[in-house]
mmCIF file of C-alpha atoms in Angstrom:
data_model
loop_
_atom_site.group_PDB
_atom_site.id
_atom_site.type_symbol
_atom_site.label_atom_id
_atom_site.label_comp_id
_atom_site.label_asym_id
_atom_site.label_seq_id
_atom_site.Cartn_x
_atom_site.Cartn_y
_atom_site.Cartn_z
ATOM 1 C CA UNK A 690 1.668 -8.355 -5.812
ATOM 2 C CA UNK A 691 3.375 -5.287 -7.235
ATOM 3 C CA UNK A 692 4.922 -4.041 -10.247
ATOM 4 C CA UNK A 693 2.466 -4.288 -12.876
ATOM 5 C CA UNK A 694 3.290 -5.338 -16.141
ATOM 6 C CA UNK A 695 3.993 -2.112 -18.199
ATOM 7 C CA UNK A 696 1.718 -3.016 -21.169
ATOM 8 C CA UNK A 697 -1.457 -2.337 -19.602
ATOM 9 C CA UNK A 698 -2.770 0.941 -20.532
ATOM 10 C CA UNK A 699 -5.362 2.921 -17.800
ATOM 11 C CA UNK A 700 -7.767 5.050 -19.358
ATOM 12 C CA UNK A 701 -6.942 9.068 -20.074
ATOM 13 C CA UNK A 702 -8.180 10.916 -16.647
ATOM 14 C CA UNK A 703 -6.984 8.291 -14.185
ATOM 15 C CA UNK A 704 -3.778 9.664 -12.743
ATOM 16 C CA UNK A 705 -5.780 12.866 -12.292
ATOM 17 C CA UNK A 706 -8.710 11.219 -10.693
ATOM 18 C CA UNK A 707 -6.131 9.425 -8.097
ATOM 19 C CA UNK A 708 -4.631 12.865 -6.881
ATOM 20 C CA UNK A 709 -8.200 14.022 -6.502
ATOM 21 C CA UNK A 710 -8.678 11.550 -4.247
ATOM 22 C CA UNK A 711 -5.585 11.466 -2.581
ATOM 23 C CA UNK A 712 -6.110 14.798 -1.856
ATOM 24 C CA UNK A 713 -9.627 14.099 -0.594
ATOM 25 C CA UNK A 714 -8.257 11.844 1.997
ATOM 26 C CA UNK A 715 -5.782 14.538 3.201
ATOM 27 C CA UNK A 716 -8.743 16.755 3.850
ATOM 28 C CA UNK A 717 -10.746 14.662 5.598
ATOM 29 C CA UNK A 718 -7.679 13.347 7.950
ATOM 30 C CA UNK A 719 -6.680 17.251 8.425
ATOM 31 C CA UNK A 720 -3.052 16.475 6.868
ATOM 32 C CA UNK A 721 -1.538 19.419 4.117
ATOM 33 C CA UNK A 722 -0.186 17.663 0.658
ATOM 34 C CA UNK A 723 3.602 18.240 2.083
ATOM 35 C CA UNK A 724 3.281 15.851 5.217
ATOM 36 C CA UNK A 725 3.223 12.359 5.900
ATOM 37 C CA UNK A 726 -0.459 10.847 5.468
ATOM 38 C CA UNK A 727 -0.263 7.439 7.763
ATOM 39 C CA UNK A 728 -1.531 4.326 6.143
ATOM 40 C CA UNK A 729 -3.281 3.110 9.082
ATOM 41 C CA UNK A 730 -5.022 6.483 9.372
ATOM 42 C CA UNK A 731 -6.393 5.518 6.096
ATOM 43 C CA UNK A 732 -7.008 2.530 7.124
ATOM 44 C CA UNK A 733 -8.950 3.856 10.058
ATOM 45 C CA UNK A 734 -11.051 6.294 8.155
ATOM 46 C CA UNK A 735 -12.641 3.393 5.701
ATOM 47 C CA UNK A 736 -13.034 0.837 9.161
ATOM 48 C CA UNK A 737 -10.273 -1.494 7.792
ATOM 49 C CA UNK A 738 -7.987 -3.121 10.435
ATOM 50 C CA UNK A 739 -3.843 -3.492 10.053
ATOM 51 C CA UNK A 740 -2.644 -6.681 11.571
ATOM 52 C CA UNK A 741 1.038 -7.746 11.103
ATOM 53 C CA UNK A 742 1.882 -11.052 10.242
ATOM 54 C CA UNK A 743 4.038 -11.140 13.391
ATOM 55 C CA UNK A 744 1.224 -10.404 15.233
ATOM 56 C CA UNK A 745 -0.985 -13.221 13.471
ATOM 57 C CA UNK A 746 1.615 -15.996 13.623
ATOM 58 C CA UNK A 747 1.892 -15.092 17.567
ATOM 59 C CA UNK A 748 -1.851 -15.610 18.378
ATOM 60 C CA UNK A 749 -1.229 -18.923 16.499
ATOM 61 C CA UNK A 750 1.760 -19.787 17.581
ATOM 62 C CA UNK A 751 0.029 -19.428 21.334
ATOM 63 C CA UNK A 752 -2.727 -21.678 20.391
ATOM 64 C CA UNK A 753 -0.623 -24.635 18.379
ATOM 65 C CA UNK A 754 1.947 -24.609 21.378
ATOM 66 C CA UNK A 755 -1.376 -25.416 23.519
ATOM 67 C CA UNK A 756 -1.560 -28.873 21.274
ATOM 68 C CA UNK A 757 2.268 -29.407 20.488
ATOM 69 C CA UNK A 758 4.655 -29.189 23.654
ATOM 70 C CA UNK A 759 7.772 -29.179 21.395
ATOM 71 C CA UNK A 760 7.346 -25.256 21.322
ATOM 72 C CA UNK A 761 10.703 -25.109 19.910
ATOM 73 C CA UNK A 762 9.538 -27.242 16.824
ATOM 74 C CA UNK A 763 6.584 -25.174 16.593
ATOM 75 C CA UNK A 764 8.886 -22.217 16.447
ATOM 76 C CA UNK A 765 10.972 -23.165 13.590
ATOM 77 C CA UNK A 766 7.954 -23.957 11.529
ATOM 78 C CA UNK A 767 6.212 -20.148 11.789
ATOM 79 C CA UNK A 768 9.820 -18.393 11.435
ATOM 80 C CA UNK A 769 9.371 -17.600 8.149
ATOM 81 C CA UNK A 770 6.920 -15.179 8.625
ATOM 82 C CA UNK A 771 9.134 -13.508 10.344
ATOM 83 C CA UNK A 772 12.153 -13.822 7.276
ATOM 84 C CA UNK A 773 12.742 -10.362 5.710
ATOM 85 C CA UNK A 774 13.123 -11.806 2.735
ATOM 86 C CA UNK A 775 10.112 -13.644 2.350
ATOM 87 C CA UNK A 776 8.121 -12.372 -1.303
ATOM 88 C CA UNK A 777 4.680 -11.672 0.849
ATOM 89 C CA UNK A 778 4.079 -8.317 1.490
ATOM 90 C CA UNK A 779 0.505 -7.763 2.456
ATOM 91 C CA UNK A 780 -2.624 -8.659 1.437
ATOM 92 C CA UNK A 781 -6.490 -6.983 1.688
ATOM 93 C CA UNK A 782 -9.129 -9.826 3.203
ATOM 94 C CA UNK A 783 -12.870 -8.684 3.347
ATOM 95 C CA UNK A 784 -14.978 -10.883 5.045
ATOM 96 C CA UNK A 785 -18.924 -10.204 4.654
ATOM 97 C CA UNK A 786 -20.174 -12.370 7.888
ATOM 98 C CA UNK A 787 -23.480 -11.374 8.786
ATOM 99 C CA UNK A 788 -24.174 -7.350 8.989
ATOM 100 C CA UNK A 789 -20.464 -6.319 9.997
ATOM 101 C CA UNK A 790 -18.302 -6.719 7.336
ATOM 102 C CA UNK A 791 -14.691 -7.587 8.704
ATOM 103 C CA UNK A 792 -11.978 -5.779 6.538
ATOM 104 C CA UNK A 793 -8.556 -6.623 7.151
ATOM 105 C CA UNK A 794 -5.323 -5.721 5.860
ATOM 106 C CA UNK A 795 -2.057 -8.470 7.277
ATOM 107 C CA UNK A 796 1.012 -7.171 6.213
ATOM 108 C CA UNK A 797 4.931 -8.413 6.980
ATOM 109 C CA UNK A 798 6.269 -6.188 9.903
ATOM 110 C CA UNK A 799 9.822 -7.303 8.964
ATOM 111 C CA UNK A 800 10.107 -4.922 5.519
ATOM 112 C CA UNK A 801 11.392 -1.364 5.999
ATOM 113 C CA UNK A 802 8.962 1.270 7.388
ATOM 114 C CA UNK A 803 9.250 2.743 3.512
ATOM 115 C CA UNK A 804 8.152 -0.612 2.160
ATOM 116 C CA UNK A 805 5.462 -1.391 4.815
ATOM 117 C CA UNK A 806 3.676 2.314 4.277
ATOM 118 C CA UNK A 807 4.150 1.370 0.366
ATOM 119 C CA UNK A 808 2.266 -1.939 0.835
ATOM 120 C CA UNK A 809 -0.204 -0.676 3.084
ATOM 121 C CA UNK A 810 -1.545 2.161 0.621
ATOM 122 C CA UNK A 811 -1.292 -0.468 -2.716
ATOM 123 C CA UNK A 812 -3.631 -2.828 -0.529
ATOM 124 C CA UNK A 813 -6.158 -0.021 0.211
ATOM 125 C CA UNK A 814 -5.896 0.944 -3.255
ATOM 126 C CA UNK A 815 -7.067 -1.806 -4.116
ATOM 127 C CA UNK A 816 -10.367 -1.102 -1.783
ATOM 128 C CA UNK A 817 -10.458 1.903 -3.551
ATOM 129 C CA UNK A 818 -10.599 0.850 -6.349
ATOM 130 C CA UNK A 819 -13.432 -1.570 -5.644
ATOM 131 C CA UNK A 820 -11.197 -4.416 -7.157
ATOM 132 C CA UNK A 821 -13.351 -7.509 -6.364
ATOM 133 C CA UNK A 822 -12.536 -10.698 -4.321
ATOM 134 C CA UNK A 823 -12.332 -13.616 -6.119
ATOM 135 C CA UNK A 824 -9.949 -16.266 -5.845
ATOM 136 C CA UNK A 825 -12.276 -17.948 -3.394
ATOM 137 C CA UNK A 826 -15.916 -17.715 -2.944
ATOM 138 C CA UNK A 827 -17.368 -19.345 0.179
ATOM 139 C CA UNK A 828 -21.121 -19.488 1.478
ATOM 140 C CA UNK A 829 -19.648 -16.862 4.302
ATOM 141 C CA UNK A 830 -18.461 -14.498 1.616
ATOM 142 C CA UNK A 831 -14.402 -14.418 2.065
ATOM 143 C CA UNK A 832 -12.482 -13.411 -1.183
ATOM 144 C CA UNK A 833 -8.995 -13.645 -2.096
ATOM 145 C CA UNK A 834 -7.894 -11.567 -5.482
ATOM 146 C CA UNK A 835 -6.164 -13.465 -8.137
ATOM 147 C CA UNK A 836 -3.924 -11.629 -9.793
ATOM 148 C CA UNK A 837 -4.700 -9.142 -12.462
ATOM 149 C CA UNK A 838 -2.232 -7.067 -13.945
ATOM 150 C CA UNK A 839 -4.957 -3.986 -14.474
ATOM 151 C CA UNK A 840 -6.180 -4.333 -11.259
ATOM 152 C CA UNK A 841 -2.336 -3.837 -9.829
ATOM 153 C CA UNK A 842 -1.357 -1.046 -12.014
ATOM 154 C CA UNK A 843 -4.451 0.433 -10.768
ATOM 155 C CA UNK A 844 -3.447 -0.035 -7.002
ATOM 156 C CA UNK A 845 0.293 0.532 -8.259
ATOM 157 C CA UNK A 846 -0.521 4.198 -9.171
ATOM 158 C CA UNK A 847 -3.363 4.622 -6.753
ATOM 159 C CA UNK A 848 -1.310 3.848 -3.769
ATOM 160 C CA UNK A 849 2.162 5.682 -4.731
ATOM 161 C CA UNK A 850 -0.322 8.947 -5.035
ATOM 162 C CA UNK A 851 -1.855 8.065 -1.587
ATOM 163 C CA UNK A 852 1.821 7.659 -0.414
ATOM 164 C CA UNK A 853 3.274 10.620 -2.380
ATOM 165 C CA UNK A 854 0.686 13.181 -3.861
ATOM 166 C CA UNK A 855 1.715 15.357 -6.704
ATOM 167 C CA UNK A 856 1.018 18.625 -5.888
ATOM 168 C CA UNK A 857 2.957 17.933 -2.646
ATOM 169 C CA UNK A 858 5.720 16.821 -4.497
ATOM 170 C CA UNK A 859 5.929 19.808 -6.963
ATOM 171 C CA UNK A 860 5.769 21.894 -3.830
ATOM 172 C CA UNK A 861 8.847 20.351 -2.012
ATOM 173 C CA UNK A 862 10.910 19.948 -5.237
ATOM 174 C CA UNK A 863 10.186 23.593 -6.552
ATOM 175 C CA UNK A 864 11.511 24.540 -2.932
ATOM 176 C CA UNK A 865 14.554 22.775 -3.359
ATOM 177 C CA UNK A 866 13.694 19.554 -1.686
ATOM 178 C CA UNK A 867 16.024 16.527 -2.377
ATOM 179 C CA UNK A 868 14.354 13.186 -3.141
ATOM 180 C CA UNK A 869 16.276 11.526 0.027
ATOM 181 C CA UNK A 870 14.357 14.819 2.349
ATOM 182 C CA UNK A 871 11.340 14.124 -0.050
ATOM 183 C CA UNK A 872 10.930 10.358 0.806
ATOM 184 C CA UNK A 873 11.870 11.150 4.307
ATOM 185 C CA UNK A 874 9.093 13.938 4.648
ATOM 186 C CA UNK A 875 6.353 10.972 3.106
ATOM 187 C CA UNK A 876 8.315 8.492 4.527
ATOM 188 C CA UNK A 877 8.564 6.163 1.793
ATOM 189 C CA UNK A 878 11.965 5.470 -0.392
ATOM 190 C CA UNK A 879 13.680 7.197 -2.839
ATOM 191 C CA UNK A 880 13.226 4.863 -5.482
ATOM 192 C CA UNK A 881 9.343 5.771 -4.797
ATOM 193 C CA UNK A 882 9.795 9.370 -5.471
ATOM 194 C CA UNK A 883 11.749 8.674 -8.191
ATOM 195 C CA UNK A 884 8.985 6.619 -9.773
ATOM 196 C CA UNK A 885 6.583 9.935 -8.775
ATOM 197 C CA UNK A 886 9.088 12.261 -10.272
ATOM 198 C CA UNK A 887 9.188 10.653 -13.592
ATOM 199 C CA UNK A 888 5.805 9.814 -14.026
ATOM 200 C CA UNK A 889 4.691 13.558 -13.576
ATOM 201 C CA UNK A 890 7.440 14.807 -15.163
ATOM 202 C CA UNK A 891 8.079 17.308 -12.254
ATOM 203 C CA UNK A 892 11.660 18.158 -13.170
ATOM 204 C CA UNK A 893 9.788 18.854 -16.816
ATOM 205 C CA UNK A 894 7.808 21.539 -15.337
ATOM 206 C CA UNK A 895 10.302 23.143 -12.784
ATOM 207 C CA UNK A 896 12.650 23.448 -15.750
ATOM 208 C CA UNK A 897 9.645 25.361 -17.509
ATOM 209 C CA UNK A 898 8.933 27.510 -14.817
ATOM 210 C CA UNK A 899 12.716 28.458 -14.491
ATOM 211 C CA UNK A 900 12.574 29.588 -17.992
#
């Protein structure tokens, strides 16, 4: 669920209010603005657990093979959570059962390590953001988003800052950085600092500064 549509406006003050807070995070975990911030340290620091869907589909797969003895079968019909090209990416559950809250994010393993950081941070964005669950509402309080296309440009921009913070960036480009040693350094892909390059205009202000 990425790649909002481009006619939804967010409010002046937002993108500055996400690098405040990206750099908030970085603080707390000890990490500078030019390193790698992990998404499942992120994860860790607001008690949210990362499950692959490799890893989900194996506990099942263990417990359906316990009632079907064709495990081959069985098999064929959980492989494609394990196709690369299958359109899921991840998805944020929060579960309010009793006084523990379970939050969970299940993401596909099988995407590049680029891709899986990118859709790690847009689903804690969306915690961030407080975006509500809502696409079902049960007694025991499990919610599924539907889609909103403000709600994913908000975790759209949230998470890319997360992933790739600006004054970081204007730090390794003004030092001569490439984007490929850039997206390696946050590991996350080029096309991602691209996106962060453009959208701060940080070739804009080098090229002002060289003046």
């Amino acid at each position: 669920m990425k790649q909002a549509s481009p006619q939804i406006q967010l409010p002046r003050g937002c993108q500055a209010r996400y690098e405040r807070h990206s750099i908030s995070i970085r603080e707390r975990l000890g990490i500078p603005l030019t390193a790698h911030c992990p998404a499942c340290a992120v994860a860790e620091l607001y008690g949210i657990t990362v499950t692959s869907n490799a890893s989900l589909i194996d506990f099942a797969r263990q417990g359906i093979c316990d009632e079907f003895p064709d495990h081959e079968i069985v098999c064929q019909r959980l492989a494609w959570a394990y196709d690369v090209s299958c359109s899921f990416s991840a998805l944020l559950i929060v579960c309010n059962v009793g006084k523990m809250p379970l939050r969970m994010i299940l993401h596909n393993d099988q995407h590049s390590p680029a891709r899986r950081e990118s859709n790690l941070m847009h689903e804690l964005a969306h915690f961030l953001c407080g975006h509500p669950g809502n696409a079902l509402e049960f007694s025991s309080g499990i919610g599924f988003r539907q889609y909103n296309r403000r709600y994913e440009l908000e975790a759209e921009r949230l998470g890319a800052t997360l992933q790739v913070p600006g004054d970081g960036l204007f730090q390794l480009a003004r030092a001569g950085r490439t984007n490929e040693e850039i997206a390696e350094i946050y590991q996350a892909s080029t096309q991602m600092v691209n996106f962060r390059r453009n959208i701060l205009g940080i070739d804009r202000r080098l090229s002002y500064l060289r003046r």
